[in-house]
Coordinates of C-alpha atoms and ligand atoms in Angstrom, one line a residue:
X6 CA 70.9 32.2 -81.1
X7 CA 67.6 32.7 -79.1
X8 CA 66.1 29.6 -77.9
X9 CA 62.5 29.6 -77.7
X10 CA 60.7 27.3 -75.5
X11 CA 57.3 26.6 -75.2
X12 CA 56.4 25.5 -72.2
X13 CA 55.6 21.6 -72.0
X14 CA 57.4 20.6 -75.4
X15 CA 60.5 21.7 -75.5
X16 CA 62.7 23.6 -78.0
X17 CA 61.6 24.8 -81.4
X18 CA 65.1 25.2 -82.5
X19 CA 67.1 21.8 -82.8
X20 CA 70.1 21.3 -81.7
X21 CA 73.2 20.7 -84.4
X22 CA 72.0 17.3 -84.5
X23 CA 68.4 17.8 -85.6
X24 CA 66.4 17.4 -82.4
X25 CA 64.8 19.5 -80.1
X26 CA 65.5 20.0 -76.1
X27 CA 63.2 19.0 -74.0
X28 CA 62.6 20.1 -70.0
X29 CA 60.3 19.2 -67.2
X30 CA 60.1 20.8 -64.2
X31 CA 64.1 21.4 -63.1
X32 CA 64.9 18.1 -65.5
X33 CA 66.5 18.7 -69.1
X34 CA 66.9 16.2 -71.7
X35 CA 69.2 16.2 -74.6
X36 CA 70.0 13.6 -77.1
X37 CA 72.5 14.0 -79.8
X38 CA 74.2 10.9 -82.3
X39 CA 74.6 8.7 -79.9
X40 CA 72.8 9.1 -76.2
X41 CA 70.6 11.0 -74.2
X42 CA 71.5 13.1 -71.6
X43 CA 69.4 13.6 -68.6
X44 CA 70.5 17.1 -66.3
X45 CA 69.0 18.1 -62.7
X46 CA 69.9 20.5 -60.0
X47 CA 72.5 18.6 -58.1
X48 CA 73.5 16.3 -61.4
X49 CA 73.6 14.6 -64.9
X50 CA 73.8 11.4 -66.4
X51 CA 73.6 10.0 -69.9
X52 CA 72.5 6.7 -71.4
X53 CA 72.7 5.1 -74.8
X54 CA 69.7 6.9 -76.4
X55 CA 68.3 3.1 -77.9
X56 CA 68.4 2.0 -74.4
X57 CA 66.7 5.4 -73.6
X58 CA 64.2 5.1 -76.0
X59 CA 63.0 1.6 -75.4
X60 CA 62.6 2.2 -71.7
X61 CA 60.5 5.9 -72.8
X62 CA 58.5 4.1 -75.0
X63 CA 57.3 1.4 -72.4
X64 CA 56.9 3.8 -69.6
X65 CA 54.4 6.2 -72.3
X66 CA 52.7 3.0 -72.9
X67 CA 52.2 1.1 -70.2
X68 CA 51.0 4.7 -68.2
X69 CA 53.8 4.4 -66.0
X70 CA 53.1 0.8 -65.1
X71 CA 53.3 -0.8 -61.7
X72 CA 55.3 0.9 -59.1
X73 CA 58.7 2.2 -60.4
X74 CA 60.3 2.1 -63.7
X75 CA 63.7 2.5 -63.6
X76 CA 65.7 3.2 -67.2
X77 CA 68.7 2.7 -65.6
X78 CA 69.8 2.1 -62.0
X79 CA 70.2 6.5 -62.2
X80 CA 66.8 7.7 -63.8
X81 CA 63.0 6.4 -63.7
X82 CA 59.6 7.3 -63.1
X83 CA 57.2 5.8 -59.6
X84 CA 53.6 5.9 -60.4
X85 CA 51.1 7.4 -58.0
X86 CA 48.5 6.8 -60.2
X87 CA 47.3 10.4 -61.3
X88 CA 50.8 11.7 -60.3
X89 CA 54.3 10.6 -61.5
X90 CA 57.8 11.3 -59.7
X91 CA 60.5 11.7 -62.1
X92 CA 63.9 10.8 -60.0
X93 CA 67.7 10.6 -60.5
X94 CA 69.0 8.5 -58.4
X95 CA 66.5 7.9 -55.6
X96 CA 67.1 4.3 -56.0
X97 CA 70.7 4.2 -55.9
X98 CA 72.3 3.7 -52.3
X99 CA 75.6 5.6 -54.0
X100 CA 73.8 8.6 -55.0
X101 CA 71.4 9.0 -52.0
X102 CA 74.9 8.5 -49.7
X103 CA 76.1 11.4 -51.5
X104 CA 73.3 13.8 -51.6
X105 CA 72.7 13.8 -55.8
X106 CA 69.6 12.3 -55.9
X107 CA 66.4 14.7 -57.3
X108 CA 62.8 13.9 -56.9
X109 CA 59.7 16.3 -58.7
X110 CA 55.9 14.9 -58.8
X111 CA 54.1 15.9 -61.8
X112 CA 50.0 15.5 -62.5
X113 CA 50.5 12.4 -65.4
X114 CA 49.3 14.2 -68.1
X115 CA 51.8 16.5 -68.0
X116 CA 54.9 14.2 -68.2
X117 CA 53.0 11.9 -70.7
X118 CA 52.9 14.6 -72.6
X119 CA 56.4 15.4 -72.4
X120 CA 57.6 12.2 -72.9
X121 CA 55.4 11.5 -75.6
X122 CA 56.4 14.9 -77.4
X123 CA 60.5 13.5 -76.9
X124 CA 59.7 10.0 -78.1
X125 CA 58.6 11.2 -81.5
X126 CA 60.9 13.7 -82.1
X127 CA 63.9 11.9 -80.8
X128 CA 62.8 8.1 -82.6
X129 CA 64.2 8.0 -86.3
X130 CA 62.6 6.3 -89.4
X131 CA 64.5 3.7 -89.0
X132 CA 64.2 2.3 -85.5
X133 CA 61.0 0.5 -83.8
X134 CA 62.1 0.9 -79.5
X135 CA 59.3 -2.1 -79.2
X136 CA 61.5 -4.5 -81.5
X137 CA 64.2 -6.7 -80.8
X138 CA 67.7 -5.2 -82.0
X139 CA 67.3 -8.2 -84.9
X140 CA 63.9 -6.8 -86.1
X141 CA 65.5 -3.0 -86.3
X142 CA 67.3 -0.7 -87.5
X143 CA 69.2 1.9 -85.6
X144 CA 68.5 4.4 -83.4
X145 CA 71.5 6.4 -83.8
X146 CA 73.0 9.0 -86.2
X147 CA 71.5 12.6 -86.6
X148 CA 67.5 13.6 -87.2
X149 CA 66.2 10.7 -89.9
X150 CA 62.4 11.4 -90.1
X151 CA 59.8 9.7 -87.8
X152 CA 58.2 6.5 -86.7
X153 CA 54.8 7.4 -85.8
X154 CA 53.4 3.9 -86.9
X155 CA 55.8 2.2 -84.2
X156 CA 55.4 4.3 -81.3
X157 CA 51.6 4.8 -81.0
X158 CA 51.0 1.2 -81.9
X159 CA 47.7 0.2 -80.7
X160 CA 48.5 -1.4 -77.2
X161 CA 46.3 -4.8 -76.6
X162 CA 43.8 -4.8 -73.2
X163 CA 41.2 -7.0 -73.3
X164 CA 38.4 -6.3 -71.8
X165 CA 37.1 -10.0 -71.3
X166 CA 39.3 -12.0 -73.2
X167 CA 41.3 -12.0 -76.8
X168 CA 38.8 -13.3 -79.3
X169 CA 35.8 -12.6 -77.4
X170 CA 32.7 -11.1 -79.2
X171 CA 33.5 -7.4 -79.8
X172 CA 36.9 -7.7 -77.7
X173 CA 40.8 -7.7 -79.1
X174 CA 40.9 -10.1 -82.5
X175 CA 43.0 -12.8 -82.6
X176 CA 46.1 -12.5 -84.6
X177 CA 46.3 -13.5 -88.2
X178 CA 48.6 -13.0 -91.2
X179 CA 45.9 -11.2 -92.9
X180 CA 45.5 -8.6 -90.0
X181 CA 49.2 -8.4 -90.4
X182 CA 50.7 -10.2 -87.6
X183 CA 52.8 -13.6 -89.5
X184 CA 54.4 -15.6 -87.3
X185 CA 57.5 -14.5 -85.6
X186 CA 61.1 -16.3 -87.0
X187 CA 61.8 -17.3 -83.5
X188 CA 58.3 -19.4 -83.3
X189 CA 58.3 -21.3 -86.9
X190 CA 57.3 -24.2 -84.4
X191 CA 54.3 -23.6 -83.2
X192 CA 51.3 -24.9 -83.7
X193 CA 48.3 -22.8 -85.0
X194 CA 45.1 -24.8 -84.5
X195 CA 42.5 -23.3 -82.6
X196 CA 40.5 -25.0 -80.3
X197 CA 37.2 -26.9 -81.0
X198 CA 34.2 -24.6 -79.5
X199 CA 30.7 -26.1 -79.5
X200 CA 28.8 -24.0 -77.2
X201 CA 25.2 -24.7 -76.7
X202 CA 22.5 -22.4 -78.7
X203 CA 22.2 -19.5 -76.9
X204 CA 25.7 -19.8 -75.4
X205 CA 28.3 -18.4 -78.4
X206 CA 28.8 -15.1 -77.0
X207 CA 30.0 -16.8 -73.0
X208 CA 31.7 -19.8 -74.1
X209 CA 35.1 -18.8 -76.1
X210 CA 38.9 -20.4 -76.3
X211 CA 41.5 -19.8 -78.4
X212 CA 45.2 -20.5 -78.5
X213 CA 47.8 -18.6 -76.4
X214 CA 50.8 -19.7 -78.0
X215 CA 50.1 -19.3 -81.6
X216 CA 49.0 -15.7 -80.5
X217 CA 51.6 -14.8 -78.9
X218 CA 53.9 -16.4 -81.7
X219 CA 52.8 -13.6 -83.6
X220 CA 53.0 -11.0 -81.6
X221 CA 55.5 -8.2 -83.5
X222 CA 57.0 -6.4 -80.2
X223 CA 59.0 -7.7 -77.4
X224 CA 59.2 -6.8 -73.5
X225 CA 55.3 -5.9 -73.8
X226 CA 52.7 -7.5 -71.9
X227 CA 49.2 -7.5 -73.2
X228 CA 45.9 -7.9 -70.9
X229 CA 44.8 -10.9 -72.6
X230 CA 41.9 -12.1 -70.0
X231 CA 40.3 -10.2 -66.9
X232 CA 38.5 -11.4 -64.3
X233 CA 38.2 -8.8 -61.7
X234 CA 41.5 -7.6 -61.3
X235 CA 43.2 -10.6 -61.8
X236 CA 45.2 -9.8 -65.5
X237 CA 46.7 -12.1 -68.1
X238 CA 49.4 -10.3 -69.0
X239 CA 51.8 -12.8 -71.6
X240 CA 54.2 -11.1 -73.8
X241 CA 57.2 -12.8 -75.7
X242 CA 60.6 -11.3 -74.7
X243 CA 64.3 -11.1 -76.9
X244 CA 66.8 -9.4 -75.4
X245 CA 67.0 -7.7 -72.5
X246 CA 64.1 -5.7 -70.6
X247 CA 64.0 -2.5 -71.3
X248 CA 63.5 -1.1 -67.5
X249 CA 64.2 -2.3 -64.2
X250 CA 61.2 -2.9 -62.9
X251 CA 60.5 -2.2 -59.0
X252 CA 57.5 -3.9 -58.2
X253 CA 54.7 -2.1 -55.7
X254 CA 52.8 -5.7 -55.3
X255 CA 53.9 -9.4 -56.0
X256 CA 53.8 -9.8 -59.5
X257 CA 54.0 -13.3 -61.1
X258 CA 55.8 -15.5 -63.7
X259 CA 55.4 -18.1 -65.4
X260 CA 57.8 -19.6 -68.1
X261 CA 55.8 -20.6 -71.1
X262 CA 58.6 -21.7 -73.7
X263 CA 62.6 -20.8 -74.0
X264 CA 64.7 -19.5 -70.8
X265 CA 64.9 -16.0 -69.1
X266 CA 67.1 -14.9 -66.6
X267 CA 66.6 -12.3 -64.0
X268 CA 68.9 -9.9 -62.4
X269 CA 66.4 -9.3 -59.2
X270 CA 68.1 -6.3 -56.6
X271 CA 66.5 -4.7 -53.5
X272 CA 64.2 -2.3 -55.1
X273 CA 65.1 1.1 -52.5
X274 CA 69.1 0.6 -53.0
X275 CA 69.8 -1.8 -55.8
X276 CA 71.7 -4.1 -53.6
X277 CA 72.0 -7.8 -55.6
X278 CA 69.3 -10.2 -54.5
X279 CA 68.8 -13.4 -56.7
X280 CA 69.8 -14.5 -60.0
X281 CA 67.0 -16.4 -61.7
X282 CA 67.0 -18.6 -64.3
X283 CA 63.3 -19.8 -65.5
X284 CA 62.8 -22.6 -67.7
X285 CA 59.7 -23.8 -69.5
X286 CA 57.2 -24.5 -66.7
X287 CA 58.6 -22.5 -64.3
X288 CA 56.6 -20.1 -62.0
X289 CA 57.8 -17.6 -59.8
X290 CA 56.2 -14.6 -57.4
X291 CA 58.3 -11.5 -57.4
X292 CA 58.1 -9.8 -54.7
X293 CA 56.9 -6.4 -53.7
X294 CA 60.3 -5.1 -52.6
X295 CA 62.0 -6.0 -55.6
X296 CA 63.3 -4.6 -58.6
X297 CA 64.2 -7.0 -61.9
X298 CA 64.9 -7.3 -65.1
X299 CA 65.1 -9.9 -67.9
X300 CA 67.3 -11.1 -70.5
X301 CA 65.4 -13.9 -72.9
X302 CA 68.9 -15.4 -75.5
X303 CA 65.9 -16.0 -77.8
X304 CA 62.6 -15.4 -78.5
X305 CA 60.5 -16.4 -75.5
X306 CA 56.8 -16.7 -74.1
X307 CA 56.7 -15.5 -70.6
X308 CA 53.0 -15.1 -68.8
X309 CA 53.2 -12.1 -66.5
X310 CA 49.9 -12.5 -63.8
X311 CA 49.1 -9.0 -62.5
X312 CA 46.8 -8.7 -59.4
X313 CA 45.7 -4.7 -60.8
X314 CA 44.0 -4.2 -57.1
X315 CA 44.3 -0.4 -56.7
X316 CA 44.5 -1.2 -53.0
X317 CA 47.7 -3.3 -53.0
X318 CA 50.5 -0.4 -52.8
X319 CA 49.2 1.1 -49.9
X320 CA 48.3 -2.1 -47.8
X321 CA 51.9 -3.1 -48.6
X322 CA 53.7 0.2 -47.9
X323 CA 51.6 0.0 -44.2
X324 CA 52.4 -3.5 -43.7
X325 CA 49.0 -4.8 -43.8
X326 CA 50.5 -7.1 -46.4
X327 CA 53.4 -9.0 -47.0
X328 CA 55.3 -8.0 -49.8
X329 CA 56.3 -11.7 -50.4
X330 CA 53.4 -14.4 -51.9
X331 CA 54.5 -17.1 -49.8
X332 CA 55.9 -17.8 -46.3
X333 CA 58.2 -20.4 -45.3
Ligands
PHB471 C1 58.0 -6.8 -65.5 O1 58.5 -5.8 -65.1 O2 57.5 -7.5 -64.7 C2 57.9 -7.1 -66.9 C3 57.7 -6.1 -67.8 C4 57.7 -6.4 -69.2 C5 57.8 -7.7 -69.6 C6 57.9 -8.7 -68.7 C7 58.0 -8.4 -67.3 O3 57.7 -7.9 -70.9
FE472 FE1 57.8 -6.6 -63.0

């Protein structure tokens, strides 16, 4: 058989398994029942193809995010902003030790669409990557239709703030967000506004946690409020985080109900730094020579702060600013 590939989305033909092959640059992906398996000049790798998935899905949505976004501690994208690298194993101290790690740049509309094109045709009817493995079905098992609804959701970014006058509604069970089962607790009154006449439009409040007690996806932070580049980002986690998250500024937490832990590593090597365990209340500032990731037992409400300063990576990668927030 003759396999035909266009150039930028893969395969026509699928594969015995129902789904197409996918390339980009001197990268090839596969995916068959169970995983997804990633090949490049000097190696491969493979990962469960939920995990895969999840971690696809975020990078695509988030436009590559802050810094690097590792789907494993092998493969992951590094943000450029209007260029991506796609690597295997440029963070890993083993790899780079023994010459198998592969970097290529691509313009970000190119891998976006690549990754978008894999995402739908890899994600079955029956599995949501932005759900917690509660609220889905599986991922697995040969080609089962589509999920266009889930992966193109409409991603929240406020432009002032949620519930502001032509800004991002609040959530409601008519709009189709009910509360989540983890957050049958929470209180949904909304605060008392009495702005003066002429005031309506400047003066608004509403409140946090019942919105994010219905938010319907986990490990996703939405702008919520902006003032200049300082981002609200809260997002309500269950699980574990679908990347490793290497941070190009100081990023900060804070703990708004439930626990998380973090797994927090040198971001170049992988090397363990700190184990954190944040409890309601707790704040912390990552910082920008990290890489992390979460695991929430149940539903939680973390706020992630985001300083979205294009200037940051740069000043840091010169030195002209600490990577961490504080000095002792
Ligand atoms: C992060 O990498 O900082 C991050 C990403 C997604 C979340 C929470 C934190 O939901
Ligand atoms: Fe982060």
């Amino acid at each position: 058989m003759t396999t035909e590939t266009l150039p930028e989305i893969g395969t026509v033909e699928p594969n015995q398994h129902g789904y197409r092959n996918f390339s980009l640059g001197k990268f090839a992906f596969a995916r068959d029942e169970y995983f997804a398996y990633v090949k490049w000049p000097k190696g491969n790798h493979l990962m469960p193809v939920d995990a895969f998935l999840r971690a696809l899905q975020r990078d695509i949505a988030w436009g590559f995010f802050y810094g690097i976004v590792n789907f494993d501690a092998v493969i992951g994208t590094l943000n450029h902003y209007g260029t991506v690298d796609l690597f295997a194993g440029r963070y890993n101290a083993h790899y780079r030790k023994a010459g198998l790690d592969y970097v290529e740049n691509f313009k970000t509309p190119l891998i976006q669409r690549v990754f978008e094109a894999m995402l739908d045709d890899w994600t079955n009817a029956t599995f949501d990557p932005f759900a917690s493995p509660e609220e889905t079905g599986p991922a697995f098992g040969p080609k089962n239709g589509h999920n266009k609804e889930a992966i193109t959701r409409h991603r929240v970014t406020a432009k002032r703030m949620v519930g502001a006058p032509g800004d991002e509604p609040l959530r409601t069970d008519d709009n189709g967000f009910p509360v989540n089962r983890g957050f049958g607790d929470v209180p949904q009154d909304e605060p008392d506004v009495k702005p003066e006449p002429g005031f309506e439009d400047e003066l608004v409040a509403f409140n946090l946690f019942a919105y994010l007690s219905r938010s319907d996806v986990t490990w996703n932070p939405s702008v919520v409020s902006v003032c200049k580049n300082s981002l609200y980002c809260p997002t309500t986690e269950e699980y574990i985080l679908p990347i490793i998250h290497g941070n190009d500024r100081v990023e900060w937490f804070v703990q708004l109900s439930d626990e998380i832990h973090w797994e927090v590593e040198d971001r170049e090597t992988g090397a363990a730094r700190a184990r954190v365990t944040m409890k309601p209340g707790d704040v912390a500032a990552m910082p920008a020579d990290i890489r992390h990731r979460g695991f929430a037992p149940k539903r939680s409400m973390l706020l992630v702060w985001e300083n979205a300063s294009p200037e940051i990576p740069d000043l840091i990668s010169q030195g002209k600013l600490p990577t961490n927030a504080v000095q002792f």
